[in-house]
Amino acid sequence: MRRAASTAAAATTTRMAAAEEVRQASAAATAAEAASASVPAPAGSRWARAWPSALRWIPTSTDRIIAAEKRLLSVLKTGYVQESVSIGSAPPGSKVRWFGSSSDEPRFINTVTFDSKDNAPTLVMVHGYGASQGFFFRNFDALASRFRVIAIDQLGWGGSSRPDFTCKSTEETEAWFIDSFEEWRKAKNLSNFILLGHSFGGYVAAKYALKHPEHVQHLILVGSAGFSSETDHSSERLTKFRATWKGMLANHLWESNFTPQRIVRGLGPWGPDLVRKYTTARFGSHSTGELLTDHESSLLTDYIYHTLAAKASGELCLKYIFSFGAFAKKPLLQSASDWKVPTTFIYGHDDWMNYEGAQQARENMKVPCEIIRVPQGGHFVFIDNPVGFHSAIFYACRKFLSEGAEEGLALPDGLISA
């Protein structure tokens, strides 16, 4: 009995320690953000101009994001136009306040459009969670040789507007991204375009195509999130992890919307060093494909830091779209039978996103669907193996690039059909 009591006491102590660690972690981040808020520096404000950026706790602003974007895209040979496309202050006729904010000023979507040949098919590119359109910097030159390429920063990310995130449900959160994209499409007067989304951007692109299929010619989902739910793929390993104090801590932080970006902000002027370590590891020592050059790594690190450290907005969608473990709360697999747009899935061979969810979805789709795996590529296959990625894109869009090329064209060497 003494042993049982001792065990119970130890378990209680462990849970209390975990809870205290959660409290301290949240408090530390909140204090850091409060410290940064005590020196407000919105882009273009009189206070921002008067206060030297080097003395700010979080040395970034919208202007610095765009400047970092320009430096990153300076490695390209293709000309482009950057613009802030106004999408108004609220979605017309919508009951969902996905622009909820203390200000009624118009919102905008940061957009880059690349020079292209006349009559080239339009390819719209949507980034994933925690990223921005600049992540495709290794792809723009090659893709712009065949397409009219337009890349955007989703609302609340990158160089786009960052309204206060007021969504409280999965439905409202999906509307935030889908409706803002639709308003952007209207402002750009686009239709009949190829829509590409990566990771969380793939989830948004798929949800958009389900709601507005009349505008999308073809859907390309790259390492797409959201095809499986926790009930579909409940792993024993995840269940066991959740039962540990580390799992309890991680799950609590997830449900508290404690995002990776919050850590970067909390570190203040030391945030860039953390981002540099991540970039060096992910696209260097841990890369599965073509390494970044030192120049590319430096430019990408600077760009990633500024996009992560800016005001929290779209990033706060995480807990409303996914449960802990990145399982979708409204999985796309459940909508597969409603698919109306021909689709190509592209996965890096070593992508941690499981392509088997796409295989299951294909079984229920009533439209053409292909699944292509690219060698020497992980979740960021377009950075790891740009040549293989471009080959997969050109193959997926063969119908739009060459007359009569849809039939009889073999999958390019190196690519794997799943």
GROMACS .gro file of C-alpha atoms in nm:
model
  418
    1MET     CA    1   0.000   0.000   0.000
    2ARG     CA    2   0.289   0.230   0.080
    3ARG     CA    3   0.431   0.151  -0.266
    4ALA     CA    4   0.094   0.231  -0.431
    5ALA     CA    5   0.064   0.556  -0.239
    6SER     CA    6   0.419   0.646  -0.333
    7THR     CA    7   0.348   0.574  -0.701
    8ALA     CA    8   0.030   0.784  -0.694
    9ALA     CA    9   0.215   1.067  -0.524
   10ALA     CA   10   0.489   1.053  -0.786
   11ALA     CA   11   0.231   1.063  -1.067
   12THR     CA   12   0.059   1.357  -0.905
   13THR     CA   13   0.393   1.535  -0.867
   14THR     CA   14   0.474   1.472  -1.233
   15ARG     CA   15   0.138   1.614  -1.346
   16MET     CA   16   0.184   1.917  -1.121
   17ALA     CA   17   0.533   1.971  -1.262
   18ALA     CA   18   0.397   1.947  -1.616
   19ALA     CA   19   0.120   2.193  -1.538
   20GLU     CA   20   0.368   2.432  -1.378
   21GLU     CA   21   0.598   2.404  -1.681
   22VAL     CA   22   0.304   2.483  -1.909
   23ARG     CA   23   0.213   2.784  -1.697
   24GLN     CA   24   0.569   2.913  -1.695
   25ALA     CA   25   0.615   2.864  -2.069
   26SER     CA   26   0.291   3.046  -2.149
   27ALA     CA   27   0.370   3.322  -1.901
   28ALA     CA   28   0.719   3.373  -2.044
   29ALA     CA   29   0.591   3.405  -2.399
   30THR     CA   30   0.310   3.636  -2.291
   31ALA     CA   31   0.555   3.856  -2.103
   32ALA     CA   32   0.785   3.872  -2.404
   33GLU     CA   33   0.500   3.967  -2.633
   34ALA     CA   34   0.382   4.226  -2.383
   35ALA     CA   35   0.732   4.370  -2.377
   36SER     CA   36   0.730   4.400  -2.752
   37ALA     CA   37   0.382   4.555  -2.743
   38SER     CA   38   0.507   4.821  -2.500
   39VAL     CA   39   0.707   4.964  -2.790
   40PRO     CA   40   0.445   4.966  -3.067
   41ALA     CA   41   0.588   5.010  -3.414
   42PRO     CA   42   0.332   4.962  -3.688
   43ALA     CA   43   0.480   5.003  -4.033
   44GLY     CA   44   0.480   5.363  -4.145
   45SER     CA   45   0.366   5.509  -3.811
   46ARG     CA   46   0.534   5.819  -3.664
   47TRP     CA   47   0.644   5.615  -3.362
   48ALA     CA   48   0.802   5.349  -3.583
   49ARG     CA   49   1.001   5.613  -3.770
   50ALA     CA   50   1.117   5.775  -3.446
   51TRP     CA   51   1.220   5.452  -3.272
   52PRO     CA   52   1.533   5.289  -3.422
   53SER     CA   53   1.457   4.936  -3.543
   54ALA     CA   54   1.774   4.807  -3.376
   55LEU     CA   55   1.628   4.901  -3.036
   56ARG     CA   56   1.293   4.725  -3.083
   57TRP     CA   57   1.242   4.396  -2.901
   58ILE     CA   58   1.110   4.244  -3.225
   59PRO     CA   59   1.305   4.415  -3.506
   60THR     CA   60   1.057   4.374  -3.791
   61SER     CA   61   0.768   4.543  -3.973
   62THR     CA   62   0.562   4.500  -4.290
   63ASP     CA   63   0.809   4.719  -4.477
   64ARG     CA   64   1.095   4.495  -4.367
   65ILE     CA   65   0.907   4.185  -4.480
   66ILE     CA   66   0.867   4.330  -4.831
   67ALA     CA   67   1.232   4.440  -4.831
   68ALA     CA   68   1.344   4.089  -4.732
   69GLU     CA   69   1.118   3.948  -5.004
   70LYS     CA   70   1.282   4.171  -5.265
   71ARG     CA   71   1.629   4.062  -5.154
   72LEU     CA   72   1.530   3.696  -5.176
   73LEU     CA   73   1.373   3.735  -5.520
   74SER     CA   74   1.677   3.927  -5.644
   75VAL     CA   75   1.835   3.589  -5.725
   76LEU     CA   76   1.576   3.540  -6.002
   77LYS     CA   77   1.629   3.611  -6.371
   78THR     CA   78   1.259   3.660  -6.446
   79GLY     CA   79   1.101   4.000  -6.401
   80TYR     CA   80   0.801   4.038  -6.174
   81VAL     CA   81   0.556   4.291  -6.033
   82GLN     CA   82   0.481   4.308  -5.661
   83GLU     CA   83   0.149   4.461  -5.554
   84SER     CA   84  -0.080   4.485  -5.255
   85VAL     CA   85  -0.420   4.376  -5.387
   86SER     CA   86  -0.706   4.533  -5.190
   87ILE     CA   87  -0.979   4.290  -5.082
   88GLY     CA   88  -1.194   4.532  -4.884
   89SER     CA   89  -1.266   4.536  -4.514
   90ALA     CA   90  -1.522   4.254  -4.501
   91PRO     CA   91  -1.657   3.979  -4.727
   92PRO     CA   92  -1.979   4.098  -4.894
   93GLY     CA   93  -2.287   3.920  -4.764
   94SER     CA   94  -2.090   3.700  -4.525
   95LYS     CA   95  -2.203   3.640  -4.170
   96VAL     CA   96  -1.850   3.544  -4.069
   97ARG     CA   97  -1.633   3.832  -3.954
   98TRP     CA   98  -1.304   3.703  -4.090
   99PHE     CA   99  -1.176   4.061  -4.103
  100GLY     CA  100  -1.271   4.131  -3.743
  101SER     CA  101  -1.040   4.404  -3.618
  102SER     CA  102  -1.040   4.732  -3.433
  103SER     CA  103  -0.996   4.904  -3.770
  104ASP     CA  104  -1.216   4.915  -4.080
  105GLU     CA  105  -0.924   4.989  -4.311
  106PRO     CA  106  -0.917   4.783  -4.634
  107ARG     CA  107  -0.719   4.460  -4.622
  108PHE     CA  108  -0.475   4.354  -4.888
  109ILE     CA  109  -0.305   4.042  -5.021
  110ASN     CA  110   0.064   4.066  -5.105
  111THR     CA  111   0.096   3.938  -5.464
  112VAL     CA  112   0.383   3.880  -5.707
  113THR     CA  113   0.313   3.824  -6.078
  114PHE     CA  114   0.594   3.707  -6.305
  115ASP     CA  115   0.659   3.800  -6.665
  116SER     CA  116   0.530   3.534  -6.903
  117LYS     CA  117   0.461   3.452  -7.266
  118ASP     CA  118   0.133   3.560  -7.418
  119ASN     CA  119  -0.152   3.311  -7.372
  120ALA     CA  120   0.043   3.108  -7.114
  121PRO     CA  121  -0.185   2.924  -6.868
  122THR     CA  122  -0.217   3.092  -6.528
  123LEU     CA  123  -0.069   2.914  -6.226
  124VAL     CA  124  -0.164   3.051  -5.882
  125MET     CA  125   0.063   2.936  -5.597
  126VAL     CA  126  -0.045   2.926  -5.231
  127HIS     CA  127   0.210   2.869  -4.952
  128GLY     CA  128   0.176   2.651  -4.643
  129TYR     CA  129   0.156   2.715  -4.268
  130GLY     CA  130   0.432   2.935  -4.128
  131ALA     CA  131   0.557   3.011  -4.479
  132SER     CA  132   0.503   3.277  -4.745
  133GLN     CA  133   0.521   3.297  -5.123
  134GLY     CA  134   0.899   3.354  -5.117
  135PHE     CA  135   0.948   2.988  -5.022
  136PHE     CA  136   0.894   2.914  -5.394
  137PHE     CA  137   1.196   3.128  -5.493
  138ARG     CA  138   1.375   2.827  -5.645
  139ASN     CA  139   1.080   2.757  -5.874
  140PHE     CA  140   0.967   3.088  -6.016
  141ASP     CA  141   1.217   3.110  -6.304
  142ALA     CA  142   1.147   2.759  -6.437
  143LEU     CA  143   0.769   2.779  -6.393
  144ALA     CA  144   0.745   3.128  -6.545
  145SER     CA  145   0.898   2.987  -6.865
  146ARG     CA  146   0.575   2.791  -6.921
  147PHE     CA  147   0.309   2.963  -6.708
  148ARG     CA  148   0.183   3.303  -6.604
  149VAL     CA  149   0.284   3.256  -6.240
  150ILE     CA  150   0.107   3.444  -5.961
  151ALA     CA  151   0.206   3.379  -5.599
  152ILE     CA  152   0.036   3.521  -5.292
  153ASP     CA  153   0.079   3.558  -4.918
  154GLN     CA  154  -0.241   3.435  -4.756
  155LEU     CA  155  -0.435   3.679  -4.538
  156GLY     CA  156  -0.256   3.713  -4.206
  157TRP     CA  157   0.083   3.592  -4.332
  158GLY     CA  158   0.393   3.724  -4.505
  159GLY     CA  159   0.356   4.073  -4.644
  160SER     CA  160  -0.026   4.065  -4.651
  161SER     CA  161  -0.253   4.241  -4.401
  162ARG     CA  162  -0.256   4.089  -4.055
  163PRO     CA  163  -0.602   4.160  -3.906
  164ASP     CA  164  -0.685   4.051  -3.553
  165PHE     CA  165  -0.773   3.682  -3.571
  166THR     CA  166  -1.121   3.652  -3.418
  167CYS     CA  167  -1.234   3.314  -3.553
  168LYS     CA  168  -1.368   3.074  -3.292
  169SER     CA  169  -1.455   2.765  -3.496
  170THR     CA  170  -1.336   2.548  -3.783
  171GLU     CA  171  -1.607   2.691  -4.011
  172GLU     CA  172  -1.511   3.052  -3.940
  173THR     CA  173  -1.142   2.975  -3.981
  174GLU     CA  174  -1.192   2.806  -4.318
  175ALA     CA  175  -1.402   3.104  -4.429
  176TRP     CA  176  -1.120   3.343  -4.329
  177PHE     CA  177  -0.891   3.188  -4.590
  178ILE     CA  178  -1.139   3.076  -4.856
  179ASP     CA  179  -1.338   3.400  -4.867
  180SER     CA  180  -1.031   3.625  -4.861
  181PHE     CA  181  -0.885   3.425  -5.151
  182GLU     CA  182  -1.212   3.461  -5.343
  183GLU     CA  183  -1.213   3.839  -5.289
  184TRP     CA  184  -0.853   3.846  -5.414
  185ARG     CA  185  -0.954   3.645  -5.723
  186LYS     CA  186  -1.232   3.894  -5.797
  187ALA     CA  187  -0.995   4.188  -5.756
  188LYS     CA  188  -0.749   4.025  -5.998
  189ASN     CA  189  -1.033   3.929  -6.236
  190LEU     CA  190  -0.907   3.572  -6.265
  191SER     CA  191  -1.083   3.260  -6.383
  192ASN     CA  192  -0.984   2.929  -6.539
  193PHE     CA  193  -0.655   2.905  -6.356
  194ILE     CA  194  -0.444   2.619  -6.223
  195LEU     CA  195  -0.436   2.631  -5.844
  196LEU     CA  196  -0.136   2.496  -5.651
  197GLY     CA  197  -0.125   2.472  -5.274
  198HIS     CA  198   0.148   2.341  -5.046
  199SER     CA  199   0.081   2.173  -4.710
  200PHE     CA  200  -0.180   2.387  -4.528
  201GLY     CA  201  -0.205   2.587  -4.850
  202GLY     CA  202  -0.309   2.260  -5.015
  203TYR     CA  203  -0.589   2.226  -4.761
  204VAL     CA  204  -0.705   2.582  -4.836
  205ALA     CA  205  -0.675   2.529  -5.214
  206ALA     CA  206  -0.879   2.207  -5.197
  207LYS     CA  207  -1.149   2.367  -4.981
  208TYR     CA  208  -1.161   2.661  -5.222
  209ALA     CA  209  -1.195   2.430  -5.524
  210LEU     CA  210  -1.480   2.246  -5.350
  211LYS     CA  211  -1.664   2.576  -5.299
  212HIS     CA  212  -1.571   2.748  -5.627
  213PRO     CA  213  -1.490   2.471  -5.880
  214GLU     CA  214  -1.599   2.689  -6.174
  215HIS     CA  215  -1.280   2.897  -6.148
  216VAL     CA  216  -1.022   2.617  -6.119
  217GLN     CA  217  -0.904   2.425  -6.425
  218HIS     CA  218  -0.672   2.192  -6.238
  219LEU     CA  219  -0.575   2.144  -5.874
  220ILE     CA  220  -0.217   2.062  -5.769
  221LEU     CA  221  -0.174   1.964  -5.404
  222VAL     CA  222   0.189   1.948  -5.289
  223GLY     CA  223   0.243   1.758  -4.964
  224SER     CA  224  -0.111   1.857  -4.876
  225ALA     CA  225  -0.231   1.855  -4.517
  226GLY     CA  226  -0.581   1.765  -4.409
  227PHE     CA  227  -0.662   1.431  -4.569
  228SER     CA  228  -0.675   1.225  -4.253
  229SER     CA  229  -0.837   1.266  -3.914
  230GLU     CA  230  -0.726   1.141  -3.578
  231THR     CA  231  -1.005   0.882  -3.571
  232ASP     CA  232  -0.892   0.748  -3.909
  233HIS     CA  233  -0.526   0.715  -3.814
  234SER     CA  234  -0.514   0.708  -3.438
  235SER     CA  235  -0.168   0.574  -3.364
  236GLU     CA  236  -0.076   0.383  -3.053
  237ARG     CA  237   0.249   0.578  -3.043
  238LEU     CA  238   0.069   0.915  -3.030
  239THR     CA  239  -0.173   0.787  -2.766
  240LYS     CA  240   0.116   0.673  -2.548
  241PHE     CA  241   0.299   1.002  -2.597
  242ARG     CA  242  -0.006   1.200  -2.489
  243ALA     CA  243  -0.012   1.006  -2.162
  244THR     CA  244   0.339   1.129  -2.073
  245TRP     CA  245   0.409   1.466  -1.913
  246LYS     CA  246   0.579   1.580  -2.234
  247GLY     CA  247   0.269   1.481  -2.431
  248MET     CA  248   0.045   1.663  -2.183
  249LEU     CA  249   0.261   1.972  -2.218
  250ALA     CA  250   0.266   1.959  -2.599
  251ASN     CA  251  -0.110   1.901  -2.622
  252HIS     CA  252  -0.182   2.186  -2.378
  253LEU     CA  253   0.039   2.425  -2.574
  254TRP     CA  254  -0.137   2.323  -2.897
  255GLU     CA  255  -0.483   2.384  -2.752
  256SER     CA  256  -0.359   2.715  -2.608
  257ASN     CA  257  -0.258   2.822  -2.961
  258PHE     CA  258   0.106   2.841  -2.859
  259THR     CA  259   0.258   2.869  -3.208
  260PRO     CA  260   0.624   2.833  -3.317
  261GLN     CA  261   0.610   3.198  -3.423
  262ARG     CA  262   0.541   3.295  -3.063
  263ILE     CA  263   0.875   3.147  -2.961
  264VAL     CA  264   1.055   3.352  -3.226
  265ARG     CA  265   0.885   3.669  -3.102
  266GLY     CA  266   0.954   3.583  -2.740
  267LEU     CA  267   1.327   3.562  -2.812
  268GLY     CA  268   1.322   3.920  -2.942
  269PRO     CA  269   1.659   4.018  -3.091
  270TRP     CA  270   1.780   3.658  -3.051
  271GLY     CA  271   1.502   3.531  -3.278
  272PRO     CA  272   1.708   3.558  -3.599
  273ASP     CA  273   1.969   3.320  -3.454
  274LEU     CA  274   1.705   3.054  -3.388
  275VAL     CA  275   1.571   3.089  -3.743
  276ARG     CA  276   1.923   3.069  -3.883
  277LYS     CA  277   1.983   2.741  -3.698
  278TYR     CA  278   1.657   2.601  -3.836
  279THR     CA  279   1.732   2.705  -4.195
  280THR     CA  280   2.088   2.570  -4.178
  281ALA     CA  281   1.967   2.237  -4.043
  282ARG     CA  282   1.652   2.185  -4.253
  283PHE     CA  283   1.795   2.296  -4.586
  284GLY     CA  284   2.153   2.200  -4.508
  285SER     CA  285   2.264   1.912  -4.288
  286HIS     CA  286   1.917   1.750  -4.281
  287SER     CA  287   1.825   1.816  -4.643
  288THR     CA  288   1.729   1.515  -4.852
  289GLY     CA  289   1.819   1.685  -5.180
  290GLU     CA  290   1.997   1.986  -5.328
  291LEU     CA  291   2.152   2.205  -5.060
  292LEU     CA  292   2.102   2.580  -5.049
  293THR     CA  293   2.402   2.792  -5.134
  294ASP     CA  294   2.536   3.013  -4.855
  295HIS     CA  295   2.384   3.316  -5.031
  296GLU     CA  296   2.043   3.150  -5.069
  297SER     CA  297   2.050   3.035  -4.706
  298SER     CA  298   2.130   3.384  -4.581
  299LEU     CA  299   1.852   3.547  -4.786
  300LEU     CA  300   1.596   3.281  -4.693
  301THR     CA  301   1.684   3.303  -4.323
  302ASP     CA  302   1.633   3.679  -4.322
  303TYR     CA  303   1.303   3.643  -4.508
  304ILE     CA  304   1.171   3.365  -4.282
  305TYR     CA  305   1.256   3.561  -3.968
  306HIS     CA  306   1.063   3.871  -4.070
  307THR     CA  307   0.757   3.672  -4.181
  308LEU     CA  308   0.751   3.472  -3.854
  309ALA     CA  309   0.820   3.759  -3.614
  310ALA     CA  310   0.551   3.996  -3.741
  311LYS     CA  311   0.211   4.034  -3.571
  312ALA     CA  312   0.026   3.709  -3.500
  313SER     CA  313  -0.274   3.671  -3.729
  314GLY     CA  314  -0.332   3.384  -3.974
  315GLU     CA  315  -0.103   3.155  -3.774
  316LEU     CA  316  -0.368   3.134  -3.500
  317CYS     CA  317  -0.579   2.912  -3.727
  318LEU     CA  318  -0.386   2.603  -3.620
  319LYS     CA  319  -0.595   2.463  -3.336
  320TYR     CA  320  -0.923   2.525  -3.522
  321ILE     CA  321  -0.818   2.333  -3.835
  322PHE     CA  322  -0.608   2.054  -3.682
  323SER     CA  323  -0.601   1.859  -3.361
  324PHE     CA  324  -0.271   1.776  -3.191
  325GLY     CA  325  -0.064   1.565  -3.429
  326ALA     CA  326  -0.177   1.766  -3.737
  327PHE     CA  327  -0.495   1.563  -3.790
  328ALA     CA  328  -0.769   1.758  -3.969
  329LYS     CA  329  -1.089   1.830  -3.780
  330LYS     CA  330  -1.276   1.836  -4.112
  331PRO     CA  331  -1.067   1.598  -4.323
  332LEU     CA  332  -1.071   1.636  -4.700
  333LEU     CA  333  -1.108   1.260  -4.731
  334GLN     CA  334  -1.471   1.301  -4.629
  335SER     CA  335  -1.532   1.534  -4.926
  336ALA     CA  336  -1.355   1.323  -5.191
  337SER     CA  337  -1.681   1.213  -5.355
  338ASP     CA  338  -1.776   1.582  -5.400
  339TRP     CA  339  -1.455   1.664  -5.591
  340LYS     CA  340  -1.525   1.843  -5.921
  341VAL     CA  341  -1.175   1.952  -6.031
  342PRO     CA  342  -0.912   1.717  -6.182
  343THR     CA  343  -0.631   1.685  -5.930
  344THR     CA  344  -0.262   1.599  -5.913
  345PHE     CA  345  -0.100   1.519  -5.579
  346ILE     CA  346   0.275   1.570  -5.551
  347TYR     CA  347   0.479   1.439  -5.257
  348GLY     CA  348   0.849   1.437  -5.184
  349HIS     CA  349   0.967   1.079  -5.145
  350ASP     CA  350   1.063   1.154  -4.783
  351ASP     CA  351   0.768   1.382  -4.705
  352TRP     CA  352   0.636   1.332  -4.352
  353MET     CA  353   0.288   1.393  -4.492
  354ASN     CA  354   0.147   1.051  -4.578
  355TYR     CA  355   0.048   1.007  -4.943
  356GLU     CA  356  -0.177   0.714  -4.847
  357GLY     CA  357  -0.449   0.964  -4.754
  358ALA     CA  358  -0.445   1.085  -5.115
  359GLN     CA  359  -0.470   0.726  -5.236
  360GLN     CA  360  -0.779   0.671  -5.023
  361ALA     CA  361  -0.933   0.995  -5.149
  362ARG     CA  362  -0.869   0.895  -5.512
  363GLU     CA  363  -1.080   0.581  -5.465
  364ASN     CA  364  -1.385   0.802  -5.400
  365MET     CA  365  -1.316   1.075  -5.656
  366LYS     CA  366  -1.519   1.099  -5.974
  367VAL     CA  367  -1.261   1.316  -6.154
  368PRO     CA  368  -0.915   1.234  -6.295
  369CYS     CA  369  -0.656   1.207  -6.019
  370GLU     CA  370  -0.282   1.136  -6.022
  371ILE     CA  371  -0.035   1.091  -5.737
  372ILE     CA  372   0.332   1.161  -5.810
  373ARG     CA  373   0.625   1.110  -5.574
  374VAL     CA  374   0.946   1.307  -5.636
  375PRO     CA  375   1.280   1.153  -5.530
  376GLN     CA  376   1.531   1.333  -5.308
  377GLY     CA  377   1.264   1.554  -5.162
  378GLY     CA  378   1.097   1.601  -4.827
  379HIS     CA  379   0.802   1.818  -4.725
  380PHE     CA  380   0.960   2.117  -4.902
  381VAL     CA  381   1.016   1.915  -5.219
  382PHE     CA  382   1.019   2.232  -5.431
  383ILE     CA  383   1.330   2.348  -5.242
  384ASP     CA  384   1.492   2.005  -5.197
  385ASN     CA  385   1.460   1.891  -5.559
  386PRO     CA  386   1.343   2.181  -5.776
  387VAL     CA  387   1.423   2.005  -6.106
  388GLY     CA  388   1.216   1.699  -6.012
  389PHE     CA  389   0.937   1.922  -5.880
  390HIS     CA  390   0.922   2.123  -6.204
  391SER     CA  391   0.915   1.801  -6.404
  392ALA     CA  392   0.615   1.684  -6.199
  393ILE     CA  393   0.435   2.018  -6.250
  394PHE     CA  394   0.490   2.017  -6.627
  395TYR     CA  395   0.365   1.660  -6.646
  396ALA     CA  396   0.057   1.737  -6.435
  397CYS     CA  397  -0.026   2.032  -6.662
  398ARG     CA  398   0.062   1.867  -6.996
  399LYS     CA  399  -0.295   1.918  -7.117
  400PHE     CA  400  -0.260   2.296  -7.084
  401LEU     CA  401   0.098   2.324  -7.208
  402SER     CA  402   0.089   2.121  -7.529
  403GLU     CA  403  -0.192   2.040  -7.769
  404GLY     CA  404  -0.264   1.667  -7.775
  405ALA     CA  405  -0.001   1.590  -7.509
  406GLU     CA  406  -0.244   1.444  -7.257
  407GLU     CA  407  -0.257   1.102  -7.420
  408GLY     CA  408   0.040   0.869  -7.435
  409LEU     CA  409   0.292   1.089  -7.252
  410ALA     CA  410   0.503   0.878  -7.016
  411LEU     CA  411   0.583   0.987  -6.663
  412PRO     CA  412   0.926   1.157  -6.673
  413ASP     CA  413   1.227   0.956  -6.558
  414GLY     CA  414   1.283   0.958  -6.184
  415LEU     CA  415   0.925   1.038  -6.087
  416ILE     CA  416   0.718   0.769  -5.921
  417SER     CA  417   0.349   0.710  -5.977
  418ALA     CA  418   0.164   0.615  -5.660
   0.00000   0.00000   0.00000
